Coordinates of C-alpha atoms and ligand atoms in Angstrom, one line a residue:
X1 CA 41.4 -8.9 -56.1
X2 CA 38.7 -6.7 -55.9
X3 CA 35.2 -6.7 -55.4
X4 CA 32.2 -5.7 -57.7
X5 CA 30.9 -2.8 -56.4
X6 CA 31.1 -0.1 -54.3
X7 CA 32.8 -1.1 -50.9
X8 CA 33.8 1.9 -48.4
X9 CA 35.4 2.0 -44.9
X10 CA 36.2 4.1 -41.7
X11 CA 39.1 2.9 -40.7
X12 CA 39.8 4.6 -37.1
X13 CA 43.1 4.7 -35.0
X14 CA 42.6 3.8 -31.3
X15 CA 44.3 6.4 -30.1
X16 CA 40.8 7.2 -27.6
X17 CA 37.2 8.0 -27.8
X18 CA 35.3 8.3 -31.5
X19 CA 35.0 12.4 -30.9
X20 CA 32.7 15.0 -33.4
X21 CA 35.8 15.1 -35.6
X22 CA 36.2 11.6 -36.5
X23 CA 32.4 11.1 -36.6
X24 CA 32.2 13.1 -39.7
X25 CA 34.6 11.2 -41.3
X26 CA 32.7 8.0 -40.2
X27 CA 29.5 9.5 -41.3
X28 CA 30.7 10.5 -44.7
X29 CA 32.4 7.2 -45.4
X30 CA 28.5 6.1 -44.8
X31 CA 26.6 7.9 -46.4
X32 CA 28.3 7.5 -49.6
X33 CA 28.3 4.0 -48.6
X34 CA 24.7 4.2 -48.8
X35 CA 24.1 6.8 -51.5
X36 CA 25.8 4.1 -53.9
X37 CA 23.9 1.0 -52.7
X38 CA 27.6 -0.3 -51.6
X39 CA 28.9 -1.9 -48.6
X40 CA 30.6 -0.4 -45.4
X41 CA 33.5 -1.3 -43.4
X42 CA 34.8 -0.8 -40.0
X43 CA 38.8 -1.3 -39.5
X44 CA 40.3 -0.7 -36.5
X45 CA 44.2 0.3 -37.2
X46 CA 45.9 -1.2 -34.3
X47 CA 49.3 -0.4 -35.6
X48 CA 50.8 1.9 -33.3
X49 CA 50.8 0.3 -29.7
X50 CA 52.5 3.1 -27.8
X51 CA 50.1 5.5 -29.1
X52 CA 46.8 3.7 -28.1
X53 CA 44.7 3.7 -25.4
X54 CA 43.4 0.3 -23.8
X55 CA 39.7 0.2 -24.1
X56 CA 39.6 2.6 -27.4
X57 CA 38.7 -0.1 -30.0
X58 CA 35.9 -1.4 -28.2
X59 CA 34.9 2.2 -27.1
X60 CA 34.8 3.3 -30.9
X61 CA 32.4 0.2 -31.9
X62 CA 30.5 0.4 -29.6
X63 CA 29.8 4.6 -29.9
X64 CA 29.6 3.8 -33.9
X65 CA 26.8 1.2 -33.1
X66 CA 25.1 3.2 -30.7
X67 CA 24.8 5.8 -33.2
X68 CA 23.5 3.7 -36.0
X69 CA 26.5 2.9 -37.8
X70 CA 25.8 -1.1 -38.9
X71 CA 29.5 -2.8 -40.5
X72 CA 28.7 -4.7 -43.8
X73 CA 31.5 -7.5 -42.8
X74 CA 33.6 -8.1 -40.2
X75 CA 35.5 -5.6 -37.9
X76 CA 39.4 -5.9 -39.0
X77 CA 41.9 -5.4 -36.8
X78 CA 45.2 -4.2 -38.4
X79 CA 47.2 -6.0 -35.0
X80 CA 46.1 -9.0 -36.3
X81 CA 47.3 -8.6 -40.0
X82 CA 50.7 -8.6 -39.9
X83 CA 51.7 -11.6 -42.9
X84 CA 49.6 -9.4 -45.0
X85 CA 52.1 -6.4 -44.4
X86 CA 55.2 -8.5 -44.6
X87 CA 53.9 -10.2 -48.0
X88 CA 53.9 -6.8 -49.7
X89 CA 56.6 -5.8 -48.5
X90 CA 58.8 -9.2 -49.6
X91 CA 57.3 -7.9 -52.6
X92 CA 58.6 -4.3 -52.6
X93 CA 61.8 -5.4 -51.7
X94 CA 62.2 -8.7 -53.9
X95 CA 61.5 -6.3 -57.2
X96 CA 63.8 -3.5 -55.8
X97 CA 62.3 -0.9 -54.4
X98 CA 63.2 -0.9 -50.8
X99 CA 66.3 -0.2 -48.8
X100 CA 67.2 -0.2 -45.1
X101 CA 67.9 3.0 -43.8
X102 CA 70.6 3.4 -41.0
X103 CA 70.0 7.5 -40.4
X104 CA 68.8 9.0 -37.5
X105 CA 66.4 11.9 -36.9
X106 CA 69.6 14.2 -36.2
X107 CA 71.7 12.8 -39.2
X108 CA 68.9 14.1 -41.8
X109 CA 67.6 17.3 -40.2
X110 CA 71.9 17.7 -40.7
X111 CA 72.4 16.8 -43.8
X112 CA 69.0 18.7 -44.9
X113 CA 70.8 21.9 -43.3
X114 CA 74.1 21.3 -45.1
X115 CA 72.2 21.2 -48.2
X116 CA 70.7 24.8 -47.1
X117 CA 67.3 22.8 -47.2
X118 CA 66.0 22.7 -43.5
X119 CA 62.2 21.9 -43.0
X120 CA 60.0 24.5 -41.4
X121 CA 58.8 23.3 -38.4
X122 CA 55.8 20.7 -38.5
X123 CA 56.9 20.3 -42.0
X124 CA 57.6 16.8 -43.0
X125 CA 61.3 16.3 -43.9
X126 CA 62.5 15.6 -47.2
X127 CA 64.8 12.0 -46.7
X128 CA 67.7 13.3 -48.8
X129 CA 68.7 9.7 -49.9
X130 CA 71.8 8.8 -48.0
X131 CA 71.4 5.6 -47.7
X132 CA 70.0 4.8 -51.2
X133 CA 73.3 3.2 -51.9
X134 CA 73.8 1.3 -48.8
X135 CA 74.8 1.2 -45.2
X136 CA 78.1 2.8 -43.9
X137 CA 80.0 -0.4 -42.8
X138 CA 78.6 -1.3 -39.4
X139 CA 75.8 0.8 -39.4
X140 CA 72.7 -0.4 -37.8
X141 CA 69.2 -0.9 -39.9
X142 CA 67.1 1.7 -38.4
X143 CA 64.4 1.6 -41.4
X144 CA 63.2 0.1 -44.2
X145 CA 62.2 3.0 -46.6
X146 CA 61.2 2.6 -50.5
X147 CA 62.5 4.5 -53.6
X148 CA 60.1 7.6 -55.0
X149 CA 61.6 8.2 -58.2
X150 CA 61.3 11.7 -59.9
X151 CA 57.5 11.1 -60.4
X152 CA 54.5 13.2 -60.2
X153 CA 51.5 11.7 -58.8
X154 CA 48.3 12.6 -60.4
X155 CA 44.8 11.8 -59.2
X156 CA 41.0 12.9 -59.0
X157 CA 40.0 14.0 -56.2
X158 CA 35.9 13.6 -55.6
X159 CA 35.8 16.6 -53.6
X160 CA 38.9 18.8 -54.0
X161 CA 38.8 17.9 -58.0
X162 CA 42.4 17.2 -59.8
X163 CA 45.8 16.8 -57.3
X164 CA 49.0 16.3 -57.9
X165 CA 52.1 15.8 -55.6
X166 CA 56.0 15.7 -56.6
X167 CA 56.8 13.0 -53.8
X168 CA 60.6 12.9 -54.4
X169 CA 60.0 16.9 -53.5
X170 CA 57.4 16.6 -51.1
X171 CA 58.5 13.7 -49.1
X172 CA 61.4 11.5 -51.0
X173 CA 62.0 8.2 -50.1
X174 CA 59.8 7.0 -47.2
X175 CA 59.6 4.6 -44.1
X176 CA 57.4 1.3 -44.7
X177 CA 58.8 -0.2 -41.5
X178 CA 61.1 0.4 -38.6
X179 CA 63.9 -1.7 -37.4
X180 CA 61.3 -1.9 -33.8
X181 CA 59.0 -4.2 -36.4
X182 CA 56.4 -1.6 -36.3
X183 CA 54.7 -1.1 -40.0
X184 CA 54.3 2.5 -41.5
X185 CA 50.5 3.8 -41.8
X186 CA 51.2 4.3 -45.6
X187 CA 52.0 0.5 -46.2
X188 CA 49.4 -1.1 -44.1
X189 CA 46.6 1.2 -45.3
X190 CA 47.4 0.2 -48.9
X191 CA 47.4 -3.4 -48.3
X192 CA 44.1 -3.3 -46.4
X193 CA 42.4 -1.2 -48.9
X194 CA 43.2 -3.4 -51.6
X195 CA 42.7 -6.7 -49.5
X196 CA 39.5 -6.0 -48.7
X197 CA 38.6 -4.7 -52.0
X198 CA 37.7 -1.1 -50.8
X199 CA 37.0 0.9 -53.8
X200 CA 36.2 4.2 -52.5
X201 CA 38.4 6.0 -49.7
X202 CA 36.0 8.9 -47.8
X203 CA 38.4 10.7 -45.1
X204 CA 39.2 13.8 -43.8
X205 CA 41.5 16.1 -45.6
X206 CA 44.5 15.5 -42.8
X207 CA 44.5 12.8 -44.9
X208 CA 45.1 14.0 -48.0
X209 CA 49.0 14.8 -48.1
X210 CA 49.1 10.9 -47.6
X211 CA 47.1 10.3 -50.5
X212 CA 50.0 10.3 -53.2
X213 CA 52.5 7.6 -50.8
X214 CA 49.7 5.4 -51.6
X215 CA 48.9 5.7 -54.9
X216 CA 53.0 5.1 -55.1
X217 CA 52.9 1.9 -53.3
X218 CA 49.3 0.9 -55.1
X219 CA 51.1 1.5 -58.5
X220 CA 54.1 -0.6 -57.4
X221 CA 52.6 -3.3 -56.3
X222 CA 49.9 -3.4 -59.4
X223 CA 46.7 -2.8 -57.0
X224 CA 43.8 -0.8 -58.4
X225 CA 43.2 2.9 -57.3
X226 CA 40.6 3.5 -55.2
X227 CA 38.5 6.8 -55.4
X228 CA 39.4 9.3 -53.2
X229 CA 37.0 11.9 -51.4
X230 CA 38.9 14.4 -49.0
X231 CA 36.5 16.2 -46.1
X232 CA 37.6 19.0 -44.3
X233 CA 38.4 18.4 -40.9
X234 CA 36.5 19.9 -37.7
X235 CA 38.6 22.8 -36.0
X236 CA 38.9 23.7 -32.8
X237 CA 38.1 27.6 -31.7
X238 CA 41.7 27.7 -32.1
X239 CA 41.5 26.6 -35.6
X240 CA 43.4 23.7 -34.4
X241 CA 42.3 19.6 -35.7
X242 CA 39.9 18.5 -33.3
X243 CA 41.9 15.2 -32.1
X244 CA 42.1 13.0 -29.3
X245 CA 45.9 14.3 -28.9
X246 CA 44.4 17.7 -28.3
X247 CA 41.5 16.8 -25.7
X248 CA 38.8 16.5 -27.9
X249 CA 35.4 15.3 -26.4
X250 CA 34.2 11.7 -26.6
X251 CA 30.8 11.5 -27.7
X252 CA 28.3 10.6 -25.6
X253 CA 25.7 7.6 -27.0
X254 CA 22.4 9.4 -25.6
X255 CA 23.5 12.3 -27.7
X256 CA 23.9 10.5 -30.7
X257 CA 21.2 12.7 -32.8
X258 CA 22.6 16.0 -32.0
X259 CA 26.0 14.6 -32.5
X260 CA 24.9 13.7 -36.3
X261 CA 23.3 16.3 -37.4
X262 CA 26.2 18.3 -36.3
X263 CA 28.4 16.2 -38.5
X264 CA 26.3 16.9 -41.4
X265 CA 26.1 19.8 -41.1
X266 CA 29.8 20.1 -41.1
X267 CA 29.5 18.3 -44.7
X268 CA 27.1 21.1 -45.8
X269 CA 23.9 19.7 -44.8
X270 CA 20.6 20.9 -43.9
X271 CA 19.4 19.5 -40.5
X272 CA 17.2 16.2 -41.0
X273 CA 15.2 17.8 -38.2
X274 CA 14.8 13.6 -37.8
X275 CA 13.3 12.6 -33.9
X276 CA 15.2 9.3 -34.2
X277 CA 18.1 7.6 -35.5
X278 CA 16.5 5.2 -37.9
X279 CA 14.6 8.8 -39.0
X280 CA 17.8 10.0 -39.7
X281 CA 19.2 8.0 -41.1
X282 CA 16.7 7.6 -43.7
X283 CA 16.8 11.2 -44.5
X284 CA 21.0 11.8 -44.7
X285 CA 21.4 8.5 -47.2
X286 CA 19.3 11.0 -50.0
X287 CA 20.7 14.6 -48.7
X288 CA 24.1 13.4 -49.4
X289 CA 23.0 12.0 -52.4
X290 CA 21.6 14.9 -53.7
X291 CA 25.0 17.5 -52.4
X292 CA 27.3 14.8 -53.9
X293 CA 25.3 14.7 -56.7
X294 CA 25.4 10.8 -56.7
X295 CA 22.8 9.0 -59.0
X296 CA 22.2 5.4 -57.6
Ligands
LIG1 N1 43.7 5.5 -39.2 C1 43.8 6.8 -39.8 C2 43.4 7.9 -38.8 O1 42.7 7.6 -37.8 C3 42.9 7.0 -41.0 C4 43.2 6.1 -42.1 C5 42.5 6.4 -43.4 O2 41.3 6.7 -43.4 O3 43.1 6.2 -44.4 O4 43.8 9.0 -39.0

């Protein structure tokens, strides 16, 4: 299924305006891009509609292509994919992995508690299984959520170096789709990746507690393992994620050069000191290089 070569991607939700945090993920993802001679995608993951804002998607392309960013393939819209998600998950649950889930929020923080195990706030919960061996009778399907047997996922790390996660610890058995119809990040993410034969994953490090879900559901469905290269994320004076949830500012396209040698220099780079974007360009493909210590 996948390509030869190197093929990266930035793979943005609409949730509003590409701001100086996700620009350095969408520089990064470039740059390595580049540094390897490989090819660049742009995805657009539409998944969510509740949580996006109308005019986002086009507002993201069209600040990426004002600041120099050039897609080496289509755009791909995630909205627009849904048979893809549905084949792997006939899959999933064909070989016996998945299982509808009929507990609310409530019934797990509660039976969490019972078991003396309550998350910390912001913490993710720990499903504690209940409905691994079916429904109560007449209980609605509320999820679909596959198995995470006692395994420890290992994996490399570009930037962070060797990982490993205890998902039936960390996270237990998780959601790939609600009753609503609305697929789970983990799921599509996986299925794009490996559809569109991305072989090296370049986000920010909000990211990375995600990482081992989706080597899971790679594993399960016998899809190669991408690389993974974690950035840390841009803070806010309060040393909160810059977001678009928390107000973050849109970038503006006549301050595109400022606006990327900022991001570099979040990723450790010396200015280009570059008077135009082709300039710079030029300049951050070999900087990035030569801090990654990437040989082409
Ligand atoms: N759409 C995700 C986000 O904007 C990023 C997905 C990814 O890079 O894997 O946070």
């Amino acid at each position: 299924m996948a390509e030869r070569g190197y093929i990266g991607r930035f793979a943005p939700s609409p949730s509003g305006p590409l701001h100086a945090g996700s620009l350095v993920a969408a520089l990064a993802s470039r740059l390595d891009a580049l540094a390897h001679g490989g090819r660049w995608l742009l995805r657009i993951e539409d998944l969510d509609p509740p949580r996006e804002v109308p005019g986002a998607a086009e507002d993201i392309i069209r600040t990426l292509a004002a600041f120099g960013f050039t897609p080496d393939g289509p755009i791909v819209f995630q909205g627009q994919r849904h048979p893809h998600y549905q084949q792997a998950f006939d899959r999933l649950r064909d070989a016996g992995w998945v299982y509808p889930c009929g507990c609310t929020r409530k019934e797990i923080a509660d039976s969490l508690q019972q078991r003396g195990s309550a998350p910390e706030r912001h913490r993710e919960r720990v499903y504690p299984g209940t409905c691994r061996h079916g429904l109560r009778p007449g209980q609605a399907v509320r999820a679909w959520r596959v198995r995470v047997d006692d395994i420890v996922v290992r994996w490399h790390d570009e930037a962070l170096g060797d990982c490993e996660e205890a998902l039936a610890r960390s996270v237990g058995d998780f959601v790939l789709r609600r009753a609503d119809g609305l697929w789970a990040y983990q799921l599509a993410v996986v299925v794009d990746d490996a559809l569109q034969g991305v072989t090296h994953v370049v986000r920010g490090d909000d990211l990375l507690g995600a990482t081992a879900r989706q080597i899971h559901l790679q594993q399960l469905l016998g899809w190669p393992r991408p690389v993974y290269r974690h950035l840390p994320v841009v803070t806010d004076a309060r040393g909160e994620k810059l977001s678009k949830q928390t107000g973050a500012a849109a970038l503006r396209s006549d301050q595109a050069l400022p606006a990327l040698e900022q991001a570099l220099a979040h990723l450790g780079i010396a200015p280009t000191g570059a008077d135009s974007l082709p300039a710079f360009w030029d300049r951050a493909v070999p900087a990035w290089a030569a801090h990654t210590g990437t040989a082409r």
